[in-house]
Short mmCIF file of C-alpha atoms in Angstrom, two decimals:
data_model
loop_
_atom_site.label_atom_id
_atom_site.label_comp_id
_atom_site.label_asym_id
_atom_site.label_seq_id
_atom_site.Cartn_x
_atom_site.Cartn_y
_atom_site.Cartn_z
CA MET A 1 0.09 -0.15 0.45
CA SER A 2 1.13 3.42 -0.42
CA ALA A 3 3.10 5.66 1.97
CA ASP A 4 0.03 8.21 1.51
CA ASN A 5 -2.39 5.66 3.21
CA LEU A 6 -3.30 5.33 6.62
CA THR A 7 -5.35 2.56 8.61
CA GLY A 8 -7.45 4.01 10.78
CA ASP A 9 -9.29 0.89 12.11
CA THR A 10 -10.12 -2.42 10.74
CA GLY A 11 -13.36 -1.10 9.08
CA GLU A 12 -11.78 2.01 7.19
CA VAL A 13 -8.95 2.81 5.44
CA LEU A 14 -7.55 6.53 4.80
CA LEU A 15 -6.10 7.58 1.83
CA ASP A 16 -4.81 11.40 1.60
CA VAL A 17 -3.89 11.78 -2.20
CA ARG A 18 -3.00 15.63 -1.57
CA PRO A 19 1.05 14.66 -1.31
CA ILE A 20 0.65 12.66 -4.72
CA ILE A 21 -1.57 15.50 -6.43
CA GLU A 22 1.07 18.18 -5.30
CA ARG A 23 4.03 15.92 -7.12
CA GLY A 24 2.03 16.57 -10.26
CA GLU A 25 1.34 13.02 -10.52
CA GLU A 26 -2.38 11.33 -11.10
CA PRO A 27 -3.60 9.73 -7.94
CA PHE A 28 -5.99 7.22 -9.93
CA GLY A 29 -3.54 4.21 -9.86
CA THR A 30 -3.00 4.35 -6.31
CA ILE A 31 -6.63 4.99 -5.37
CA MET A 32 -7.83 1.87 -7.35
CA GLN A 33 -4.81 -0.29 -5.70
CA THR A 34 -6.17 0.92 -2.64
CA VAL A 35 -9.79 0.02 -3.36
CA ALA A 36 -8.80 -3.27 -4.70
CA ALA A 37 -7.51 -4.21 -1.20
CA LEU A 38 -10.08 -2.78 0.79
CA ASP A 39 -11.49 -6.19 1.35
CA GLY A 40 -14.80 -5.00 2.40
CA ARG A 41 -13.71 -1.98 4.36
CA SER A 42 -14.74 1.67 3.59
CA LEU A 43 -12.41 3.97 2.35
CA LEU A 44 -12.08 7.97 3.40
CA LEU A 45 -10.41 9.82 0.93
CA VAL A 46 -8.78 13.14 1.35
CA ALA A 47 -8.50 15.31 -1.75
CA PRO A 48 -8.05 19.04 -2.58
CA PHE A 49 -11.29 19.20 -4.45
CA GLU A 50 -13.95 16.95 -4.84
CA PRO A 51 -13.60 14.10 -6.97
CA THR A 52 -16.34 14.27 -8.90
CA PRO A 53 -15.63 11.67 -11.71
CA LEU A 54 -13.98 9.08 -9.28
CA GLU A 55 -17.08 9.24 -7.45
CA GLY A 56 -19.12 8.23 -10.48
CA VAL A 57 -16.61 5.34 -11.36
CA LEU A 58 -16.72 3.86 -7.77
CA ALA A 59 -20.40 4.28 -7.66
CA ALA A 60 -20.68 2.71 -10.93
CA GLN A 61 -18.52 -0.63 -9.41
CA GLY A 62 -21.08 -0.65 -6.42
CA TYR A 63 -19.70 2.08 -3.77
CA THR A 64 -21.87 4.46 -2.01
CA TYR A 65 -20.37 7.48 -0.83
CA GLN A 66 -20.69 10.89 1.11
CA SER A 67 -18.57 13.96 0.39
CA GLU A 68 -17.54 16.57 3.29
CA ARG A 69 -15.55 19.79 2.32
CA VAL A 70 -13.60 20.60 5.37
CA THR A 71 -11.80 23.48 3.94
CA ASP A 72 -11.18 25.17 0.32
CA THR A 73 -8.67 22.80 -0.28
CA GLU A 74 -9.68 19.81 1.72
CA TRP A 75 -12.58 17.40 0.80
CA ARG A 76 -13.21 14.11 2.40
CA VAL A 77 -15.31 11.31 0.60
CA ARG A 78 -16.35 8.18 2.27
CA PHE A 79 -16.77 5.18 -0.15
CA GLU A 80 -18.42 2.26 1.27
CA PRO A 81 -19.49 -1.19 -0.42
CA ALA A 82 -22.92 -1.02 -1.79
CA ASP A 83 -23.81 -3.85 1.09
CA ALA A 84 -22.28 -1.86 3.81
CA GLY A 85 -24.00 1.50 2.88
CA ALA A 86 -27.60 0.08 2.68
CA GLY A 87 -29.98 2.43 3.76
CA ALA A 88 -27.65 5.13 4.01
CA GLY A 89 -30.31 7.37 2.18
CA ALA A 90 -30.30 9.03 -1.30
CA GLY A 91 -27.54 11.10 0.18
CA ALA A 92 -25.03 8.48 -0.25
CA VAL A 93 -26.36 6.65 -3.75
CA ALA A 94 -24.94 7.59 -7.16
CA THR A 95 -27.49 8.28 -9.59
CA ASP A 96 -27.52 7.32 -13.30
CA GLN A 97 -26.88 10.82 -13.95
CA SER A 98 -23.58 10.74 -12.10
CA GLU A 99 -22.39 7.58 -13.67
CA ALA A 100 -22.97 8.89 -16.85
CA LYS A 101 -21.03 12.01 -16.09
CA ALA A 102 -18.22 9.85 -15.02
CA VAL A 103 -17.78 8.11 -18.49
CA ALA A 104 -17.99 11.69 -20.06
CA GLU A 105 -15.46 13.12 -18.01
CA SER A 106 -12.16 11.24 -17.74
CA PRO A 107 -12.30 8.59 -15.01
CA PHE A 108 -8.51 8.81 -14.71
CA THR A 109 -8.52 12.29 -13.87
CA ILE A 110 -9.70 14.19 -10.56
CA LYS A 111 -10.98 17.62 -11.75
CA SER A 112 -11.69 20.71 -10.09
CA ARG A 113 -15.14 21.62 -10.25
CA THR A 114 -16.46 24.85 -11.38
CA SER A 115 -18.22 25.74 -8.44
CA PRO A 116 -17.77 24.14 -5.04
CA VAL A 117 -21.37 24.12 -4.55
CA PRO A 118 -22.13 20.33 -4.06
CA SER A 119 -24.03 17.98 -6.42
CA ALA A 120 -27.83 16.90 -5.66
CA THR A 121 -26.81 13.64 -5.42
CA HIS A 122 -25.23 13.66 -2.11
CA ALA A 123 -25.30 16.01 1.09
CA PRO A 124 -22.28 17.25 2.79
CA SER A 125 -22.11 17.96 6.30
CA ALA A 126 -24.46 20.62 7.59
CA THR A 127 -21.27 21.78 9.42
CA HIS A 128 -19.05 22.43 6.73
CA ALA A 129 -21.89 23.53 4.36
CA PRO A 130 -20.26 25.43 1.37
CA SER A 131 -21.45 29.04 0.50
CA ALA A 132 -23.44 29.25 -2.37
CA THR A 133 -21.83 32.49 -3.36
CA HIS A 134 -18.39 31.15 -3.22
CA ALA A 135 -16.62 30.79 -6.84
CA PRO A 136 -12.92 30.95 -6.61
CA SER A 137 -11.53 32.32 -10.00
CA ALA A 138 -8.59 30.44 -11.71
CA PRO A 139 -5.50 32.65 -9.96
CA THR A 140 -6.91 31.36 -6.73
CA LEU A 141 -7.01 27.86 -7.19
CA PRO A 142 -4.67 25.53 -5.16
CA ALA A 143 -1.60 24.60 -6.70
CA SER A 144 -2.53 21.19 -6.79
CA VAL A 145 -5.72 22.20 -8.82
CA MET A 146 -3.65 23.75 -11.22
CA ALA A 147 -1.27 20.63 -11.77
CA MET A 148 -4.03 18.47 -12.53
CA ASP A 149 -6.06 20.60 -14.83
CA PRO A 150 -3.64 22.25 -17.08
CA THR A 151 -6.27 24.46 -18.54
CA GLN A 152 -6.29 26.45 -15.63
CA ASN A 153 -3.02 27.69 -16.38
CA VAL A 154 -3.42 28.80 -20.39
CA PRO A 155 -3.75 32.63 -20.95
CA PRO A 156 -6.78 34.58 -22.13
CA ALA A 157 -7.59 33.11 -25.80
CA TRP A 158 -7.27 36.82 -27.09
CA LEU A 159 -3.42 36.33 -26.55
CA PRO A 160 -2.43 33.25 -28.67
CA LEU A 161 -5.40 34.18 -30.93
CA GLY A 162 -3.78 37.71 -31.57
CA PHE A 163 -0.47 36.10 -32.72
CA LEU A 164 -2.41 33.74 -35.10
CA ALA A 165 -4.51 36.37 -36.42
CA ALA A 166 -1.09 38.49 -37.22
CA ALA A 167 0.34 35.13 -38.89
CA GLY A 168 -2.80 35.04 -41.42
CA ALA A 169 -1.70 38.93 -42.48
CA GLY A 170 1.81 37.61 -42.77
CA LEU A 171 0.80 34.50 -45.12
CA ILE A 172 -1.05 37.10 -47.12
CA GLY A 173 1.84 39.10 -47.55
CA PHE A 174 3.94 36.25 -48.23
CA GLY A 175 2.00 35.33 -51.04
CA VAL A 176 1.99 38.63 -52.63
CA ALA A 177 5.91 38.69 -52.24
CA MET A 178 5.99 35.46 -53.81
CA MET A 179 3.90 36.29 -56.93
CA VAL A 180 6.26 39.45 -57.15
CA THR A 181 9.48 37.63 -57.10
CA ALA A 182 8.86 34.50 -58.69
CA PRO A 183 10.77 35.05 -61.47
CA THR A 184 13.88 36.75 -59.48
CA ALA A 185 13.96 33.65 -56.98
CA VAL A 186 14.92 31.43 -59.50
CA THR A 187 18.00 33.18 -60.97
CA PHE A 188 18.91 35.51 -58.08
CA PRO A 189 17.97 33.61 -54.72
CA ARG A 190 19.82 36.11 -52.87
CA ASP A 191 18.28 39.07 -54.38
CA ASP A 192 16.87 41.54 -51.60
CA HIS A 193 13.41 40.99 -52.81
CA VAL A 194 13.78 37.33 -52.45
CA LEU A 195 15.07 37.76 -49.02
CA ALA A 196 12.00 39.95 -48.20
CA ALA A 197 9.53 37.10 -49.75
CA VAL A 198 11.31 34.60 -47.52
CA HIS A 199 11.42 36.45 -44.29
CA PHE A 200 7.74 37.41 -44.88
CA GLY A 201 6.90 33.81 -44.71
CA VAL A 202 9.61 32.92 -41.84
CA LEU A 203 8.81 35.36 -39.68
CA ALA A 204 5.52 37.28 -40.40
CA PHE A 205 3.62 34.04 -40.92
CA LEU A 206 5.51 30.89 -39.52
CA SER A 207 7.11 32.15 -36.69
CA ALA A 208 4.20 34.66 -35.27
CA ALA A 209 1.65 31.39 -35.80
CA VAL A 210 4.19 29.13 -33.67
CA LEU A 211 4.84 31.99 -31.09
CA GLY A 212 1.25 32.01 -30.59
CA ALA A 213 0.99 28.42 -30.22
CA LEU A 214 3.60 28.36 -27.66
CA HIS A 215 2.13 30.87 -25.41
CA GLN A 216 -0.96 28.25 -25.52
CA PHE A 217 0.67 24.97 -25.60
CA GLY A 218 3.53 25.99 -23.02
CA PRO A 219 1.39 26.54 -19.98
CA VAL A 220 -0.66 23.56 -20.63
CA VAL A 221 2.31 21.07 -21.18
CA GLY A 222 4.22 22.47 -18.21
CA ALA A 223 0.97 22.63 -16.22
CA LYS A 224 2.72 26.33 -15.15
CA PRO A 225 1.01 29.54 -16.18
CA LEU A 226 2.89 32.27 -18.26
CA ARG A 227 5.12 34.28 -15.78
CA SER A 228 3.05 37.50 -17.39
CA VAL A 229 0.16 38.09 -19.52
CA PRO A 230 1.23 41.70 -20.36
CA ALA A 231 4.50 40.47 -21.68
CA GLY A 232 2.85 38.28 -23.82
CA VAL A 233 1.05 41.21 -25.37
CA LEU A 234 4.29 43.24 -25.42
CA THR A 235 5.61 40.12 -27.40
CA GLY A 236 3.21 40.62 -29.82
CA VAL A 237 3.43 44.65 -30.19
CA LEU A 238 7.16 44.06 -30.79
CA PHE A 239 7.37 41.39 -33.07
CA VAL A 240 4.87 41.99 -35.60
CA PRO A 241 5.69 45.05 -36.62
CA GLY A 242 9.30 43.76 -36.66
CA ALA A 243 8.39 40.84 -38.69
CA TRP A 244 6.89 43.17 -41.14
CA LEU A 245 9.59 45.97 -41.21
CA ILE A 246 12.62 43.28 -41.87
CA PRO A 247 11.04 42.32 -45.30
CA LEU A 248 9.86 45.78 -46.00
CA GLY A 249 13.34 47.18 -45.42
CA PHE A 250 14.87 44.43 -47.63
CA ALA A 251 12.27 44.95 -50.23
CA THR A 252 12.89 48.58 -50.09
CA ARG A 253 16.82 48.34 -49.66
CA HIS A 254 16.58 50.52 -46.42
CA THR A 255 18.92 49.27 -44.13
CA GLY A 256 18.02 51.12 -41.31
CA VAL A 257 14.69 49.95 -41.91
CA VAL A 258 16.07 46.19 -41.59
CA GLN A 259 17.89 47.04 -38.69
CA LEU A 260 14.97 48.68 -36.73
CA GLY A 261 12.56 45.39 -37.27
CA GLY A 262 15.50 43.52 -36.20
CA VAL A 263 15.96 45.43 -32.99
CA LEU A 264 12.23 44.95 -32.41
CA ALA A 265 11.91 41.23 -33.55
CA THR A 266 15.09 40.32 -31.18
CA THR A 267 13.42 42.10 -28.37
CA ALA A 268 10.09 40.42 -28.54
CA VAL A 269 12.18 37.14 -28.69
CA CYS A 270 13.95 37.63 -25.40
CA THR A 271 10.71 38.99 -23.72
CA ALA A 272 8.81 35.64 -24.97
CA ALA A 273 11.72 33.49 -23.95
CA TRP A 274 11.74 35.10 -20.37
CA ASN A 275 7.84 34.85 -20.45
CA LEU A 276 7.71 30.94 -21.40
CA SER A 277 10.64 30.18 -18.84
CA ARG A 278 8.40 29.46 -16.24
CA PRO A 279 6.03 26.69 -17.91
CA LEU A 280 9.09 25.65 -19.56
CA SER A 281 10.91 25.02 -16.56
CA ALA A 282 8.62 21.95 -15.67
CA THR A 283 10.16 18.62 -14.71
CA GLY A 284 9.01 15.20 -15.66
CA LYS A 285 7.08 16.34 -18.22
CA GLY A 286 9.02 14.39 -21.04
CA ALA A 287 10.10 15.18 -24.40
CA PRO A 288 7.54 17.95 -25.60
CA ILE A 289 9.08 20.19 -22.67
CA VAL A 290 12.66 19.23 -23.98
CA GLY A 291 11.95 20.19 -27.46
CA LEU A 292 10.20 23.24 -26.58
CA ARG A 293 13.03 24.50 -24.61
CA LEU A 294 15.49 23.81 -27.24
CA ALA A 295 13.16 25.32 -29.72
CA VAL A 296 12.82 28.76 -27.77
CA ALA A 297 16.42 28.64 -27.28
CA TYR A 298 17.35 27.89 -31.28
CA LEU A 299 14.87 31.09 -31.66
CA VAL A 300 17.05 33.15 -29.27
CA VAL A 301 20.47 32.20 -31.19
CA THR A 302 18.59 32.73 -34.43
CA ALA A 303 17.50 36.31 -33.83
CA GLY A 304 20.71 37.20 -32.52
CA PHE A 305 22.47 35.96 -35.85
CA GLY A 306 19.73 38.08 -37.85
CA VAL A 307 20.38 41.22 -35.92
CA THR A 308 23.95 40.91 -36.09
CA TYR A 309 23.47 40.59 -39.96
CA ALA A 310 21.06 43.34 -40.35
CA PHE A 311 23.78 45.85 -38.79
CA ASP A 312 26.44 44.06 -40.46
CA ARG A 313 24.86 45.39 -43.58
CA GLY A 314 25.36 48.89 -42.83
CA PHE A 315 28.74 48.84 -40.96
CA TYR A 316 30.38 45.65 -42.97
CA TRP A 317 32.09 44.06 -39.67
CA PHE A 318 32.59 40.78 -42.01
CA PRO A 319 31.59 39.96 -45.13
CA LEU A 320 28.35 37.90 -45.63
CA LEU A 321 29.32 34.73 -47.38
CA SER A 322 26.58 32.33 -48.39
CA ASP A 323 27.33 29.63 -45.52
CA ARG A 324 26.87 32.37 -42.64
CA VAL A 325 23.56 33.33 -44.50
CA LEU A 326 22.81 29.42 -44.77
CA ALA A 327 23.53 28.75 -41.05
CA HIS A 328 21.34 31.39 -40.02
CA ALA A 329 18.52 29.99 -42.06
CA HIS A 330 19.04 26.37 -40.88
CA LEU A 331 18.73 27.57 -37.49
CA GLY A 332 15.83 29.22 -37.92
CA LEU A 333 13.97 26.68 -39.95
CA ILE A 334 15.32 23.59 -38.44
CA GLY A 335 16.35 24.67 -34.73
CA TRP A 336 13.64 26.89 -34.09
CA LEU A 337 10.55 26.09 -36.42
CA GLY A 338 11.19 22.68 -37.23
CA LEU A 339 11.82 21.57 -33.53
CA ALA A 340 8.82 23.77 -32.27
CA TYR A 341 6.39 22.07 -34.70
CA VAL A 342 7.35 18.31 -33.67
CA ALA A 343 7.57 19.32 -29.84
CA VAL A 344 4.06 21.04 -29.89
CA ALA A 345 2.80 17.86 -32.06
CA GLU A 346 3.87 15.73 -29.50
CA ALA A 347 2.42 17.53 -26.83
CA GLY A 348 -0.97 17.57 -28.62
CA ARG A 349 -0.77 13.84 -28.85
CA CYS A 350 0.54 12.88 -25.50
CA PHE A 351 -2.08 15.08 -24.19
CA CYS A 352 -5.10 13.75 -25.92
CA TRP A 353 -3.77 10.38 -25.13
CA ARG A 354 -3.54 10.95 -21.19
CA THR A 355 -7.06 12.85 -21.08
CA VAL A 356 -9.13 10.56 -23.67
CA ARG A 357 -9.59 7.15 -21.62
CA THR A 358 -12.55 5.22 -21.25
CA PRO A 359 -13.79 2.49 -19.19
CA ALA A 360 -13.75 -0.84 -20.76
CA PRO A 361 -17.14 -2.30 -19.68
CA ALA A 362 -16.23 -6.09 -20.41
CA ASN A 363 -14.24 -6.68 -17.11
CA GLY A 364 -14.55 -3.56 -15.53
CA GLN A 365 -10.92 -2.46 -15.59
CA PHE A 366 -9.82 0.69 -17.32
CA GLY A 367 -6.82 0.83 -19.64
CA TRP A 368 -5.59 3.31 -22.87
CA SER A 369 -7.75 3.73 -25.54
CA ALA A 370 -8.06 6.30 -28.61
CA PRO A 371 -10.85 8.62 -29.44
CA GLY A 372 -14.09 6.76 -30.46
CA ARG A 373 -12.50 3.25 -29.01
CA ARG A 374 -12.92 1.19 -26.13
CA SER A 375 -9.87 -0.60 -24.93
#
């Protein structure tokens, strides 16, 4: 039995899952192991929030339950075998509606509720009855809740959507630039107009889109919020004009415009790296976090090279040889964009497979399953 288990008397087993959740781990496996070893005894579960889906899962296995909120961060739910709980009243019996909700939600995950008001299927102790007006906002939720429900960490939707909207405008600019420079691109690929089209595609379109994805996926995967939402706004305010000024400077052959765009974009990149450092500092999250860290690091390096090259066009510190330009291009395309795409895709796959799990009714056990399929 887990170190978090304590046996109070011969008829009841106490399981406090708060330490497990605080470590960022899922307590479902420990809970089910404890349930399997109950041998007719009741289970007193202590959690930082009411485990509504779990109540439905165990109710479907023949357990009755009573829940009680002790504090905002402590719920106690007593599960008893159906025969032991007979006659306990409607307050301890799960309804068909609660069982259906347990299947609709992830039975593997204990989730915080949108409101601490208890469900109608059971009644908490009158001594600890919650206030009907109490509804904590996301920033005041306990850290354990934030860790178990990663969506609590995401910034407002308008922040990543702003980057994606800018990326759509960048795609239009890239299309127009490609139409104008198509004949030149074949014969003179290093012409300034071709460089303008390339930077429209890589900066104004692709990089803006991936930055938006990182501001959304980073907090979800790392289970930690951004350091600052205003810093995310500042990133967009600086990056989008910089991403347009650089290609426009190339197209008009105004070195000063290219340099200004480089300074704006590089400042935005450094701001984004600082802002994302909190969620990307999470440990034990696997390959997606590692990939996103490396991608952001390559982005900073790419921006450093780019702004250096922008000023070199005016000061001629060193010759811009083709191999140096290609090194800059490959750092951005493979190190930044390529690695970021792979990490975000892997993060999405892991997150979906982690949350979409359904019970297999044939043997009463639970296992991994893809969406729309039963394991």
